[in-house]
mmCIF file with all atom_site columns, C-alpha atoms in Angstrom:
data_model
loop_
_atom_site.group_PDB
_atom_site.id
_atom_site.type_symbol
_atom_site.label_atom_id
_atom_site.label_alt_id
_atom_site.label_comp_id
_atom_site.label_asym_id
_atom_site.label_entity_id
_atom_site.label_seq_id
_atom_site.pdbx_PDB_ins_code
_atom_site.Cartn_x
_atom_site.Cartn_y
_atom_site.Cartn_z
_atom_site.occupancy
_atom_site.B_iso_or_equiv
_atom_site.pdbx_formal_charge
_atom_site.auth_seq_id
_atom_site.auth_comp_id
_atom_site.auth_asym_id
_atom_site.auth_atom_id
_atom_site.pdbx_PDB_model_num
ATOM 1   C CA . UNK A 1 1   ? -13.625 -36.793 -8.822  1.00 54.00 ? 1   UNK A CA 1
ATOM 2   C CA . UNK A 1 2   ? -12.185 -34.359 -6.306  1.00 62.00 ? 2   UNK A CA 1
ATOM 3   C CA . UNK A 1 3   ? -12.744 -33.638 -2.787  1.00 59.00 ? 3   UNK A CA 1
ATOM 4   C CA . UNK A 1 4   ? -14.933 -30.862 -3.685  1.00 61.00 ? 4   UNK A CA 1
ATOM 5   C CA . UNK A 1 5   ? -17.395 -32.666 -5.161  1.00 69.00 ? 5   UNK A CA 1
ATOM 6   C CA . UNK A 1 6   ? -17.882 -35.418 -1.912  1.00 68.00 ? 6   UNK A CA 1
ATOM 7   C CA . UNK A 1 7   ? -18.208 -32.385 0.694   1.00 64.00 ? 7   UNK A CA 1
ATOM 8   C CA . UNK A 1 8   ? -21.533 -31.808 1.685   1.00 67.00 ? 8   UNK A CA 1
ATOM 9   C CA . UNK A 1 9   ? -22.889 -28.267 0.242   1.00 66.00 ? 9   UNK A CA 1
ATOM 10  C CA . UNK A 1 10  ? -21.746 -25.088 2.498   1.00 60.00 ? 10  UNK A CA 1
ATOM 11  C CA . UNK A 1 11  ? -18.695 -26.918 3.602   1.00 61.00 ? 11  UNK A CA 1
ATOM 12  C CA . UNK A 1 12  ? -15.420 -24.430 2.974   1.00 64.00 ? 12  UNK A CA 1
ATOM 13  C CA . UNK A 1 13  ? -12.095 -25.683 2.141   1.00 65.00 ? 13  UNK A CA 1
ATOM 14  C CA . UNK A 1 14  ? -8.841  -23.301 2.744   1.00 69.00 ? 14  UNK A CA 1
ATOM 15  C CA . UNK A 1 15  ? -5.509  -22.680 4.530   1.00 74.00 ? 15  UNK A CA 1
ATOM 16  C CA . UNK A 1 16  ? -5.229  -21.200 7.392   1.00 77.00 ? 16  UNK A CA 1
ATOM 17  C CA . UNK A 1 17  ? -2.999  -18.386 5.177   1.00 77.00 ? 17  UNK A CA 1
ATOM 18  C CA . UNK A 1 18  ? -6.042  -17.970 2.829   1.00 79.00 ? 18  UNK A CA 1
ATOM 19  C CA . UNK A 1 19  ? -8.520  -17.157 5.719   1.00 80.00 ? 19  UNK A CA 1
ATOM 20  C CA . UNK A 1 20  ? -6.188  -15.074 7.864   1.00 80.00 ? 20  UNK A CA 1
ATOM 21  C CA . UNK A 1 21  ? -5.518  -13.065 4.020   1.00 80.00 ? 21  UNK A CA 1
ATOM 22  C CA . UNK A 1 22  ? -9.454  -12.728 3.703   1.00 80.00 ? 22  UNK A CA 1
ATOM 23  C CA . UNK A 1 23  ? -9.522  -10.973 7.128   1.00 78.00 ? 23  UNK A CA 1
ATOM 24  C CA . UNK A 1 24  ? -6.772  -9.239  7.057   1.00 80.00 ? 24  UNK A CA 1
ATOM 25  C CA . UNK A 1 25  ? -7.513  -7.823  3.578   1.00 79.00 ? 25  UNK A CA 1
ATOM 26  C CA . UNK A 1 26  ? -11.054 -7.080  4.503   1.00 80.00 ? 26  UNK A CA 1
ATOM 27  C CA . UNK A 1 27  ? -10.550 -4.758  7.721   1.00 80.00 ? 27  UNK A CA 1
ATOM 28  C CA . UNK A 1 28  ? -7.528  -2.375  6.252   1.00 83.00 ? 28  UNK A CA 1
ATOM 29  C CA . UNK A 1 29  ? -7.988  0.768   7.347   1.00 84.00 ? 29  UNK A CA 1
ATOM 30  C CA . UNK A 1 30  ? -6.247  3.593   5.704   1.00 86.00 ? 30  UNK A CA 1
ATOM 31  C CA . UNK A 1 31  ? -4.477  6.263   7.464   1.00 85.00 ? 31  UNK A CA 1
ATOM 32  C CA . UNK A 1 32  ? -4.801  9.686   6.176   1.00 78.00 ? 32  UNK A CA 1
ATOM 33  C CA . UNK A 1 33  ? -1.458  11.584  5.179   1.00 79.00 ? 33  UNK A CA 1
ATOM 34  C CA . UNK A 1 34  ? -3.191  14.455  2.658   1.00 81.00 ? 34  UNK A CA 1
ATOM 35  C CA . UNK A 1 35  ? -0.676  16.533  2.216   1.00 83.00 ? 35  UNK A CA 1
ATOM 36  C CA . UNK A 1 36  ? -1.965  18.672  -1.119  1.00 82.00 ? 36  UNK A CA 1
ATOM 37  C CA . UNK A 1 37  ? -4.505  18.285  -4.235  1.00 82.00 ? 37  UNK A CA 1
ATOM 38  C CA . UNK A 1 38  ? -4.193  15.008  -4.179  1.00 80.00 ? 38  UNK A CA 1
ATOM 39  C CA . UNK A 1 39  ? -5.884  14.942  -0.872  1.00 82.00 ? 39  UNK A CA 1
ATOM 40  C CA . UNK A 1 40  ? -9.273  16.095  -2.472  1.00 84.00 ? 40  UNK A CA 1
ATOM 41  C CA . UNK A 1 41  ? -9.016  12.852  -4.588  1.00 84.00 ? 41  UNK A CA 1
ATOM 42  C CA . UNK A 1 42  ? -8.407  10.247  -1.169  1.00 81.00 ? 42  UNK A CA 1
ATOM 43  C CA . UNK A 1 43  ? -11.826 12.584  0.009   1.00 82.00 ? 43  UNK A CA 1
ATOM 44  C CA . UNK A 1 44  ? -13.902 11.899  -2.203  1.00 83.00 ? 44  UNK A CA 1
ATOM 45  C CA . UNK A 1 45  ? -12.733 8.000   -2.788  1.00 82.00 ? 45  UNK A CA 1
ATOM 46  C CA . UNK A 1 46  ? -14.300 7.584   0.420   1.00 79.00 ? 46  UNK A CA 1
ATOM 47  C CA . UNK A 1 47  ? -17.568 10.037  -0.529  1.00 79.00 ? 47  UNK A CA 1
ATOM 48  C CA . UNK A 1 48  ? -21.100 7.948   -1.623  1.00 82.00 ? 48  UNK A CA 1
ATOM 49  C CA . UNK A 1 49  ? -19.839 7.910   -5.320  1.00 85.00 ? 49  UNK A CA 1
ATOM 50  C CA . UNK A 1 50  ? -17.619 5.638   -5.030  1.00 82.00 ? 50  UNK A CA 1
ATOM 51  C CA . UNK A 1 51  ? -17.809 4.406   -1.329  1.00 81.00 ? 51  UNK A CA 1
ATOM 52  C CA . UNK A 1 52  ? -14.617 2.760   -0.262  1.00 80.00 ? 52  UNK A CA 1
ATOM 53  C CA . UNK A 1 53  ? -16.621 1.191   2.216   1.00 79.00 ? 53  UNK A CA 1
ATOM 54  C CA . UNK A 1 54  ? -17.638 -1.851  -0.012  1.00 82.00 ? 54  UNK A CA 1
ATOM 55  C CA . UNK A 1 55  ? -14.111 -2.629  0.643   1.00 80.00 ? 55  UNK A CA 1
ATOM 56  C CA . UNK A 1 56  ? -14.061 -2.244  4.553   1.00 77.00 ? 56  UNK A CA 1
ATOM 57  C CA . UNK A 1 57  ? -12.091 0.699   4.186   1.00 78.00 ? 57  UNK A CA 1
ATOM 58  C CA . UNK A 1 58  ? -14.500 3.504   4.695   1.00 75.00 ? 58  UNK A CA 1
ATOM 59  C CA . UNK A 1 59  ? -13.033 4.494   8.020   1.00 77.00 ? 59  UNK A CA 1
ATOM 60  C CA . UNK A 1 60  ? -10.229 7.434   6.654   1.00 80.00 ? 60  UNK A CA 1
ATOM 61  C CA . UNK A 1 61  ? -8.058  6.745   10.671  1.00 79.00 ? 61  UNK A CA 1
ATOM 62  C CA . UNK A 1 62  ? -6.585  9.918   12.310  1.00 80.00 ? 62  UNK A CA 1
ATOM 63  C CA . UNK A 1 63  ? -4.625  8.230   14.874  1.00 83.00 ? 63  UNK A CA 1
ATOM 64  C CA . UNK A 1 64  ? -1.883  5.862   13.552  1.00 84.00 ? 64  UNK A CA 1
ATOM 65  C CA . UNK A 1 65  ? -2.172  3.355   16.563  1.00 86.00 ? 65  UNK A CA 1
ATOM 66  C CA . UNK A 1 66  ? -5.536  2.196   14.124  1.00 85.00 ? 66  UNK A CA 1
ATOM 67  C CA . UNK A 1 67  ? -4.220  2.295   10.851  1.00 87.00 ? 67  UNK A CA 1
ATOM 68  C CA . UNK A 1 68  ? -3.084  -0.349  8.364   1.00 87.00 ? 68  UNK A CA 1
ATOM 69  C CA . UNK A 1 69  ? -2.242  1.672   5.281   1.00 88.00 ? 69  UNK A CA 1
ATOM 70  C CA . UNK A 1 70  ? -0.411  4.622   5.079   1.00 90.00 ? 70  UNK A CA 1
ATOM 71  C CA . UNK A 1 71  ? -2.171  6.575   2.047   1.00 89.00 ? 71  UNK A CA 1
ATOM 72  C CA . UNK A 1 72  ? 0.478   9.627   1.452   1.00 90.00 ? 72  UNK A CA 1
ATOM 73  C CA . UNK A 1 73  ? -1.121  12.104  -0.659  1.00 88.00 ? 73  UNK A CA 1
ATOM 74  C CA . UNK A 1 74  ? 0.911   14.725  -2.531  1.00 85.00 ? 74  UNK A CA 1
ATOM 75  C CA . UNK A 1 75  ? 4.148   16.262  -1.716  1.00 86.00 ? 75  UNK A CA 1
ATOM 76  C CA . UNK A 1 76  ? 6.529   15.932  0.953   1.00 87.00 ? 76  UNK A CA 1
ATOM 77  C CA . UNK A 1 77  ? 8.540   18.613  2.163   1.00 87.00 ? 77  UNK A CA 1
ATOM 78  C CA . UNK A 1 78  ? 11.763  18.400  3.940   1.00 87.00 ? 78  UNK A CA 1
ATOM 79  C CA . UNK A 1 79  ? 10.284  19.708  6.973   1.00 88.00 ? 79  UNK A CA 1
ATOM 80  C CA . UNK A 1 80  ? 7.325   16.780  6.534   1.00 88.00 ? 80  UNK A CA 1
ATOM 81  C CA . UNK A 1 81  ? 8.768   14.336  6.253   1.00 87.00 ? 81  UNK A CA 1
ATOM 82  C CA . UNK A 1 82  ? 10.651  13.594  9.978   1.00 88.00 ? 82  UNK A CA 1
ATOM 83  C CA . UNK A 1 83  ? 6.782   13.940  10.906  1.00 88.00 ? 83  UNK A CA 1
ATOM 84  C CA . UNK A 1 84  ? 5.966   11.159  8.359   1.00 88.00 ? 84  UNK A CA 1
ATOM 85  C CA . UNK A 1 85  ? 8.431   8.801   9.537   1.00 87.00 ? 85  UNK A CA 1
ATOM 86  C CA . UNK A 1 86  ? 7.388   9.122   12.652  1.00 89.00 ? 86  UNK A CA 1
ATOM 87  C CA . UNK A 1 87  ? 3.732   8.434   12.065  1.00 89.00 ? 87  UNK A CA 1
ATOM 88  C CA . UNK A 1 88  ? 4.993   5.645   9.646   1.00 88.00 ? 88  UNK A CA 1
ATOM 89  C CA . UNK A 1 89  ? 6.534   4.007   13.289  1.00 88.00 ? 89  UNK A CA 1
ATOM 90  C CA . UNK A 1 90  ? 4.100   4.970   14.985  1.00 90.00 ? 90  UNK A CA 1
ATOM 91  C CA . UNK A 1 91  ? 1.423   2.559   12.649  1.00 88.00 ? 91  UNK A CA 1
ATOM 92  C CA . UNK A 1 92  ? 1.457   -1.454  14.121  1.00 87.00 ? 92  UNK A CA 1
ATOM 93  C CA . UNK A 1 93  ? 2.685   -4.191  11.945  1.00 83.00 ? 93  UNK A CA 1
ATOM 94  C CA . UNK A 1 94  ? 1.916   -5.471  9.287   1.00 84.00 ? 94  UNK A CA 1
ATOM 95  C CA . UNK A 1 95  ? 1.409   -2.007  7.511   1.00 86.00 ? 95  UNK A CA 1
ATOM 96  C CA . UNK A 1 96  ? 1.669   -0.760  3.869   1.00 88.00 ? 96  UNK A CA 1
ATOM 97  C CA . UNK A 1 97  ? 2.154   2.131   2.237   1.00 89.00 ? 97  UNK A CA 1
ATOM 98  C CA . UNK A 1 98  ? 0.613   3.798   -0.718  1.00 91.00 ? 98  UNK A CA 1
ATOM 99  C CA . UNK A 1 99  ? 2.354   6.878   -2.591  1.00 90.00 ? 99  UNK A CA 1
ATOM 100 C CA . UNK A 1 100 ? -0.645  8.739   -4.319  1.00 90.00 ? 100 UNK A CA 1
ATOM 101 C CA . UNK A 1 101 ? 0.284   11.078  -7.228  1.00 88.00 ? 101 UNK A CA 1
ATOM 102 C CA . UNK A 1 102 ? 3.057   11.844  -8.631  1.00 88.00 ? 102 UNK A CA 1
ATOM 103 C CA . UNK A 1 103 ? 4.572   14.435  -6.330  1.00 84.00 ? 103 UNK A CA 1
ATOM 104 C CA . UNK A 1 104 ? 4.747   11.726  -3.569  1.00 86.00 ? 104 UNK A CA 1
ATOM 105 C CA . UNK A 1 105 ? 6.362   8.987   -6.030  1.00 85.00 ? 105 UNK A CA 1
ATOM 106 C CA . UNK A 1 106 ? 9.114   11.050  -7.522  1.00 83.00 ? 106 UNK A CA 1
ATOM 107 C CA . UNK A 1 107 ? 8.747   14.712  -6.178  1.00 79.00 ? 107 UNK A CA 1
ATOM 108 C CA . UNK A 1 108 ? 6.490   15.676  -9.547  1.00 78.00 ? 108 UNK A CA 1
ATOM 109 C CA . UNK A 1 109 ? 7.203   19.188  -11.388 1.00 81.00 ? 109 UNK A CA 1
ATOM 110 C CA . UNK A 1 110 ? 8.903   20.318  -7.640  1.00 81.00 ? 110 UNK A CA 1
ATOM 111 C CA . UNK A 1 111 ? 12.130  19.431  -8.470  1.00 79.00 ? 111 UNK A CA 1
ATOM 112 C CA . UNK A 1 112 ? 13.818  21.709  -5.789  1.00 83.00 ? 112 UNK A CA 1
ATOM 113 C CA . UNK A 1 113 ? 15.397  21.552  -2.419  1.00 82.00 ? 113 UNK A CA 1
ATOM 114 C CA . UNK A 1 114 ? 12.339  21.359  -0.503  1.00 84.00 ? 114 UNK A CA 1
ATOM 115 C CA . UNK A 1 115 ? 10.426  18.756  -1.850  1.00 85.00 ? 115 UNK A CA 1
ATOM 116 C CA . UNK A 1 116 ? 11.705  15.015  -0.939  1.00 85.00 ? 116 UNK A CA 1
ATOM 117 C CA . UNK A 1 117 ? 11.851  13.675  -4.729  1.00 86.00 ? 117 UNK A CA 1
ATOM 118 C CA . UNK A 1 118 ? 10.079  10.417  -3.772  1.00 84.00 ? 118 UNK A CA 1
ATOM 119 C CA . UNK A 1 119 ? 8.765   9.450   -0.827  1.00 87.00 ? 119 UNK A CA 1
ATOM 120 C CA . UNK A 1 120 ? 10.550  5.766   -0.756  1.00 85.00 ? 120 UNK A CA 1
ATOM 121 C CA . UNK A 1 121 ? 13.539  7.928   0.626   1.00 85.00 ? 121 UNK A CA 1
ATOM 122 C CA . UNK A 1 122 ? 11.573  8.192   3.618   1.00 86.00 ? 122 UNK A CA 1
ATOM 123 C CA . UNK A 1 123 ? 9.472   5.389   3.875   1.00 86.00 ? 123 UNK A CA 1
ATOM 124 C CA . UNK A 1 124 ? 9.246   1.809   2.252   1.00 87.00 ? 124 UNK A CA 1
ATOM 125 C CA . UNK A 1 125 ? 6.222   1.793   -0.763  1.00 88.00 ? 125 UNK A CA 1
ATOM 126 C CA . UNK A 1 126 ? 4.370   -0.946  -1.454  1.00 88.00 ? 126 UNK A CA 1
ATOM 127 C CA . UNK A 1 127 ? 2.504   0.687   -4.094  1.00 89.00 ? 127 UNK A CA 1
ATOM 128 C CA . UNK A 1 128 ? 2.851   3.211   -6.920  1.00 90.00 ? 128 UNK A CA 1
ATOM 129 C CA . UNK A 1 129 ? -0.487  5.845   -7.868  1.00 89.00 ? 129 UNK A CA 1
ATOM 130 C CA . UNK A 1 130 ? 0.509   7.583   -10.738 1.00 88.00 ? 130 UNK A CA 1
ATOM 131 C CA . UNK A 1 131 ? -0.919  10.726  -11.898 1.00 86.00 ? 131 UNK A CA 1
ATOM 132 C CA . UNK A 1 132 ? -1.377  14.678  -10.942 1.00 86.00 ? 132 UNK A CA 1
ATOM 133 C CA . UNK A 1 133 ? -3.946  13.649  -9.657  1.00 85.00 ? 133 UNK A CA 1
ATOM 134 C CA . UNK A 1 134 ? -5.076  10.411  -9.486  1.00 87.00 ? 134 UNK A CA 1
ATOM 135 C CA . UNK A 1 135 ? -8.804  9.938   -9.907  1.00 89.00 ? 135 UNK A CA 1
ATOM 136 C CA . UNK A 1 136 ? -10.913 8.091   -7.427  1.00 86.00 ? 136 UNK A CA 1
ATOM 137 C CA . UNK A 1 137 ? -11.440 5.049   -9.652  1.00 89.00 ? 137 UNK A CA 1
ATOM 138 C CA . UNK A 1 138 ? -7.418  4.853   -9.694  1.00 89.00 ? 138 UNK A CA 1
ATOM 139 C CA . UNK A 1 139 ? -7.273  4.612   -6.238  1.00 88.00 ? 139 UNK A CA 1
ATOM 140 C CA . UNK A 1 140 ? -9.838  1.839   -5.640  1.00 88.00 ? 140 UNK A CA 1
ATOM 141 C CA . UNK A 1 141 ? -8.093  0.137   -8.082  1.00 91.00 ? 141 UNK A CA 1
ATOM 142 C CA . UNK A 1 142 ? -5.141  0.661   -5.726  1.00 89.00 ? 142 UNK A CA 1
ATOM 143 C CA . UNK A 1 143 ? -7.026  -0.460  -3.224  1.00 89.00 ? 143 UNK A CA 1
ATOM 144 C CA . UNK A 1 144 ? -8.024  -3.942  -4.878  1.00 89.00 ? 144 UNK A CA 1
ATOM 145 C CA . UNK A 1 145 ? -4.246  -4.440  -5.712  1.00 91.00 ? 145 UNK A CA 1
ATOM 146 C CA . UNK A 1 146 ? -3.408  -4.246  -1.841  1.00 89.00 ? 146 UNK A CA 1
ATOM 147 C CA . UNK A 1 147 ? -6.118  -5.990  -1.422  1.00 88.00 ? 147 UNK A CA 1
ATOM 148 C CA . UNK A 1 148 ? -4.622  -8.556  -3.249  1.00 89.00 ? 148 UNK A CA 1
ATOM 149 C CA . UNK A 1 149 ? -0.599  -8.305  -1.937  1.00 87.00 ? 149 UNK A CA 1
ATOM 150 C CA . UNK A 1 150 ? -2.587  -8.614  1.711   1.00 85.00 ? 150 UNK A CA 1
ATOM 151 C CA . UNK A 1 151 ? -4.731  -12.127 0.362   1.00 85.00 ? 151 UNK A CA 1
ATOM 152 C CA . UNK A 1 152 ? -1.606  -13.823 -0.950  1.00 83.00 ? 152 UNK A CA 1
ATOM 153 C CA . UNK A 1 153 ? 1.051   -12.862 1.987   1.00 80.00 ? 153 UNK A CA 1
ATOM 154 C CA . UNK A 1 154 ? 2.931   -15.506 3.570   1.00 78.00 ? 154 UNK A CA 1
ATOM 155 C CA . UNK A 1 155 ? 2.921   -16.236 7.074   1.00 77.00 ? 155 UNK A CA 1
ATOM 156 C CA . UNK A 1 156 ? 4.911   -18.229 9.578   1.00 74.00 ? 156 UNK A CA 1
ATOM 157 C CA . UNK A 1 157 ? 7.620   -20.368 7.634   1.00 77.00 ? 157 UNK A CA 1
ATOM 158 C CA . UNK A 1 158 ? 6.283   -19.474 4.734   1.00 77.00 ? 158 UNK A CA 1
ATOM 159 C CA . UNK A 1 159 ? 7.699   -16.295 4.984   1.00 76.00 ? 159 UNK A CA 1
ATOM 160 C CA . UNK A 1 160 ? 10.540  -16.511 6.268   1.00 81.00 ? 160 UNK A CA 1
ATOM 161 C CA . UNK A 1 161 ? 11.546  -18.406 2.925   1.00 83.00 ? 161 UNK A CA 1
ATOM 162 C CA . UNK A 1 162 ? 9.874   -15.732 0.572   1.00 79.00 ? 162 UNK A CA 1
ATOM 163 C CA . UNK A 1 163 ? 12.421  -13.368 2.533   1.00 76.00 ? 163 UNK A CA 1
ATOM 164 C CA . UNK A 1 164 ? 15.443  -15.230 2.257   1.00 81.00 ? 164 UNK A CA 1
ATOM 165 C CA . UNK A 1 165 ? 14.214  -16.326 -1.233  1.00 82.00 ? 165 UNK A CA 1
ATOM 166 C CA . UNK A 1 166 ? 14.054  -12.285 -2.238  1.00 76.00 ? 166 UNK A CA 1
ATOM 167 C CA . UNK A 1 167 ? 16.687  -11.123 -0.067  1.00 78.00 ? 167 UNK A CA 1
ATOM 168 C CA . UNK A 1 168 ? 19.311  -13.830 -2.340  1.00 79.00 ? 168 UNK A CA 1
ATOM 169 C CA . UNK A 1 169 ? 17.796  -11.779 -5.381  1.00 80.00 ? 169 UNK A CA 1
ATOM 170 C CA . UNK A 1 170 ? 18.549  -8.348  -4.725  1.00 74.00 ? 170 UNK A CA 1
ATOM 171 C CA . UNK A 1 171 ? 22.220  -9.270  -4.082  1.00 78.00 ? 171 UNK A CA 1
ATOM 172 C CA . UNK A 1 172 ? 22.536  -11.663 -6.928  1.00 81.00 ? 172 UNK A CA 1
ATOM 173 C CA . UNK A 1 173 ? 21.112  -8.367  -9.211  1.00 75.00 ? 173 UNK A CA 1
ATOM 174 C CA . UNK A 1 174 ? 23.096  -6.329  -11.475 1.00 75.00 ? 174 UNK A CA 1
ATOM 175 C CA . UNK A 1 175 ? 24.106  -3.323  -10.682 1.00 72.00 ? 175 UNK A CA 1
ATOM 176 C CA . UNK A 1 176 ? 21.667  -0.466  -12.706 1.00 66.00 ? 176 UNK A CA 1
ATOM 177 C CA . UNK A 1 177 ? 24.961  1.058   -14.259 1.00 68.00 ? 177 UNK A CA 1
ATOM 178 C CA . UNK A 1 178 ? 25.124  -2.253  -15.759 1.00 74.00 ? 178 UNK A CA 1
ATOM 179 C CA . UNK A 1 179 ? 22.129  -3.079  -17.645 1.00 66.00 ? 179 UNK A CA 1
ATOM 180 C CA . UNK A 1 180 ? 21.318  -1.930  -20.682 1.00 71.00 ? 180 UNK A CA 1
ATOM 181 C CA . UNK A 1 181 ? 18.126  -0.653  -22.834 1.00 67.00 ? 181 UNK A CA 1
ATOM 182 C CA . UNK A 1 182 ? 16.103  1.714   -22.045 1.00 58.00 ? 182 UNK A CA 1
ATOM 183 C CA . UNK A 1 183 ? 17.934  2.869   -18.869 1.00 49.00 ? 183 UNK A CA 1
ATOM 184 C CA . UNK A 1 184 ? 20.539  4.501   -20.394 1.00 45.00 ? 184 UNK A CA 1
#
Protein backbone atom coordinates (compact mmCIF):
# COMPACT_ATOMS: atom_id res chain seq x y z
CA UNK A 1 0.00 0.00 0.00
CA UNK A 2 1.78 3.11 -1.22
CA UNK A 3 1.18 6.69 -0.98
CA UNK A 4 -0.32 6.68 -4.30
CA UNK A 5 -3.02 4.76 -3.59
CA UNK A 6 -4.26 7.04 -0.18
CA UNK A 7 -4.08 10.44 -2.31
CA UNK A 8 -7.26 11.59 -3.28
CA UNK A 9 -7.76 11.28 -7.30
CA UNK A 10 -6.10 14.37 -9.35
CA UNK A 11 -3.57 14.85 -6.66
CA UNK A 12 0.18 14.96 -8.44
CA UNK A 13 3.21 13.77 -6.80
CA UNK A 14 6.86 15.02 -8.13
CA UNK A 15 10.14 16.88 -7.45
CA UNK A 16 10.56 20.05 -7.93
CA UNK A 17 13.45 18.76 -10.71
CA UNK A 18 10.71 16.67 -12.45
CA UNK A 19 8.29 19.69 -12.90
CA UNK A 20 10.89 22.34 -13.71
CA UNK A 21 12.18 19.27 -16.56
CA UNK A 22 8.43 19.10 -17.82
CA UNK A 23 8.54 22.89 -18.47
CA UNK A 24 11.59 23.32 -19.50
CA UNK A 25 11.36 20.43 -22.00
CA UNK A 26 8.01 21.56 -23.19
CA UNK A 27 8.81 25.32 -24.30
CA UNK A 28 12.35 24.60 -26.29
CA UNK A 29 12.50 26.59 -29.00
CA UNK A 30 14.88 25.85 -31.73
CA UNK A 31 17.08 28.31 -33.31
CA UNK A 32 17.55 28.11 -36.95
CA UNK A 33 21.27 27.69 -38.28
CA UNK A 34 20.33 26.16 -42.07
CA UNK A 35 23.25 26.33 -43.58
CA UNK A 36 22.63 23.80 -46.83
CA UNK A 37 20.24 20.73 -47.94
CA UNK A 38 19.86 19.81 -44.80
CA UNK A 39 18.00 22.96 -44.14
CA UNK A 40 15.03 21.81 -46.42
CA UNK A 41 14.72 18.82 -43.97
CA UNK A 42 14.57 21.30 -40.41
CA UNK A 43 11.66 23.15 -42.98
CA UNK A 44 9.61 20.85 -43.45
CA UNK A 45 9.97 19.12 -39.73
CA UNK A 46 8.17 22.07 -38.75
CA UNK A 47 5.55 21.93 -42.02
CA UNK A 48 1.72 20.29 -41.17
CA UNK A 49 3.16 16.74 -41.94
CA UNK A 50 4.83 16.32 -39.26
CA UNK A 51 4.17 19.48 -37.07
CA UNK A 52 6.88 19.98 -34.53
CA UNK A 53 4.45 21.90 -32.78
CA UNK A 54 2.95 18.87 -30.82
CA UNK A 55 6.19 19.23 -29.13
CA UNK A 56 6.10 23.08 -28.34
CA UNK A 57 8.66 23.59 -30.75
CA UNK A 58 6.87 24.94 -33.74
CA UNK A 59 8.32 28.39 -33.37
CA UNK A 60 11.75 27.94 -35.89
CA UNK A 61 13.50 31.55 -33.60
CA UNK A 62 15.51 34.05 -35.75
CA UNK A 63 16.92 35.97 -33.00
CA UNK A 64 19.18 33.98 -30.59
CA UNK A 65 18.20 36.11 -27.44
CA UNK A 66 14.81 33.46 -27.80
CA UNK A 67 16.30 30.36 -28.57
CA UNK A 68 16.99 27.18 -26.59
CA UNK A 69 18.41 24.84 -29.19
CA UNK A 70 20.83 25.51 -31.60
CA UNK A 71 19.70 23.21 -34.69
CA UNK A 72 22.96 23.53 -37.13
CA UNK A 73 22.04 22.27 -40.40
CA UNK A 74 24.68 21.25 -42.94
CA UNK A 75 28.12 22.46 -43.43
CA UNK A 76 30.22 24.88 -41.82
CA UNK A 77 32.68 26.82 -43.52
CA UNK A 78 35.68 28.43 -42.10
CA UNK A 79 34.34 31.72 -42.75
CA UNK A 80 30.86 30.46 -40.80
CA UNK A 81 31.77 29.45 -38.29
CA UNK A 82 33.24 32.76 -36.10
CA UNK A 83 29.48 33.79 -36.99
CA UNK A 84 28.25 30.53 -35.33
CA UNK A 85 30.09 30.93 -32.25
CA UNK A 86 28.96 34.01 -31.87
CA UNK A 87 25.28 33.28 -32.19
CA UNK A 88 26.06 30.13 -30.03
CA UNK A 89 27.01 33.10 -27.10
CA UNK A 90 24.75 35.03 -28.03
CA UNK A 91 21.76 32.10 -27.06
CA UNK A 92 20.86 32.31 -22.88
CA UNK A 93 21.61 29.40 -20.71
CA UNK A 94 20.74 26.49 -20.46
CA UNK A 95 21.07 25.84 -24.32
CA UNK A 96 21.80 22.73 -26.49
CA UNK A 97 22.97 22.03 -29.55
CA UNK A 98 21.99 19.72 -32.31
CA UNK A 99 24.44 18.84 -35.34
CA UNK A 100 22.00 17.77 -38.24
CA UNK A 101 23.57 15.68 -41.06
CA UNK A 102 26.52 14.55 -41.58
CA UNK A 103 28.41 17.51 -42.99
CA UNK A 104 27.85 19.33 -39.62
CA UNK A 105 28.99 16.15 -37.44
CA UNK A 106 32.20 15.32 -39.20
CA UNK A 107 32.53 17.70 -42.29
CA UNK A 108 30.73 14.79 -44.67
CA UNK A 109 32.27 14.07 -48.32
CA UNK A 110 33.95 17.97 -47.91
CA UNK A 111 36.96 16.89 -46.62
CA UNK A 112 38.94 20.11 -47.59
CA UNK A 113 40.25 23.26 -46.11
CA UNK A 114 37.12 25.06 -46.03
CA UNK A 115 34.78 23.02 -44.42
CA UNK A 116 35.19 22.76 -40.39
CA UNK A 117 35.26 18.74 -40.23
CA UNK A 118 32.79 18.70 -37.30
CA UNK A 119 31.14 21.23 -35.82
CA UNK A 120 32.10 20.18 -31.98
CA UNK A 121 35.40 22.12 -32.94
CA UNK A 122 33.36 25.07 -32.74
CA UNK A 123 30.71 24.50 -30.51
CA UNK A 124 29.82 21.89 -27.70
CA UNK A 125 27.04 19.03 -29.23
CA UNK A 126 24.70 17.57 -27.29
CA UNK A 127 23.37 15.55 -29.99
CA UNK A 128 24.40 13.61 -33.09
CA UNK A 129 21.75 13.52 -36.55
CA UNK A 130 23.25 11.29 -38.79
CA UNK A 131 22.59 11.13 -42.37
CA UNK A 132 22.92 13.23 -45.87
CA UNK A 133 20.12 14.17 -45.09
CA UNK A 134 18.33 13.38 -42.27
CA UNK A 135 14.61 12.87 -42.77
CA UNK A 136 12.02 14.70 -40.78
CA UNK A 137 11.00 11.68 -38.72
CA UNK A 138 14.88 11.54 -37.67
CA UNK A 139 14.78 14.77 -36.40
CA UNK A 140 11.65 14.53 -34.20
CA UNK A 141 13.14 11.68 -32.95
CA UNK A 142 16.00 14.06 -32.11
CA UNK A 143 13.78 16.13 -30.74
CA UNK A 144 12.16 13.52 -28.20
CA UNK A 145 15.79 12.54 -27.16
CA UNK A 146 16.43 16.28 -26.02
CA UNK A 147 13.40 16.19 -24.87
CA UNK A 148 14.42 13.67 -22.69
CA UNK A 149 18.32 14.96 -21.66
CA UNK A 150 16.11 18.36 -20.74
CA UNK A 151 13.36 16.05 -18.33
CA UNK A 152 16.12 14.26 -16.45
CA UNK A 153 18.75 17.33 -15.91
CA UNK A 154 19.94 18.03 -12.57
CA UNK A 155 19.58 21.16 -10.87
CA UNK A 156 20.96 22.94 -7.85
CA UNK A 157 23.26 20.42 -5.83
CA UNK A 158 22.31 17.93 -7.81
CA UNK A 159 24.35 19.10 -10.38
CA UNK A 160 27.00 20.24 -9.19
CA UNK A 161 27.77 16.47 -8.19
CA UNK A 162 26.84 15.04 -11.73
CA UNK A 163 29.71 17.60 -12.80
CA UNK A 164 32.28 16.75 -10.49
CA UNK A 165 31.05 13.10 -10.76
CA UNK A 166 31.80 13.35 -14.85
CA UNK A 167 34.49 15.75 -14.72
CA UNK A 168 36.61 12.75 -12.30
CA UNK A 169 35.74 10.47 -15.43
CA UNK A 170 37.16 12.11 -18.26
CA UNK A 171 40.51 12.42 -16.42
CA UNK A 172 40.48 8.99 -14.95
CA UNK A 173 39.91 7.80 -19.00
CA UNK A 174 42.41 6.23 -21.13
CA UNK A 175 43.98 7.88 -23.48
CA UNK A 176 42.32 6.82 -27.26
CA UNK A 177 45.94 5.76 -28.42
CA UNK A 178 45.49 3.34 -25.74
CA UNK A 179 42.50 1.32 -26.18
CA UNK A 180 42.12 -1.23 -28.31
CA UNK A 181 39.40 -2.87 -30.83
CA UNK A 182 37.88 -1.39 -33.24
CA UNK A 183 39.73 1.97 -32.99
CA UNK A 184 42.70 0.97 -34.38
Amino acid sequence: MGLEEQLPAGVLLGSVENILGYMRKASLWPATFGLACCAIEMMTTGAPRYDAARFGMEVFRASPRQADLMIVAGRVSQKMAPVLRQIYDQMPNPKWVLAMGVCASSGGMFNNYAIVQGVDHVVPVDMYLPGCPPRPEMLLDAFLKIHDQIQNMKLGAHKKELQAEQEAAALTAAPTIEMKGLLR
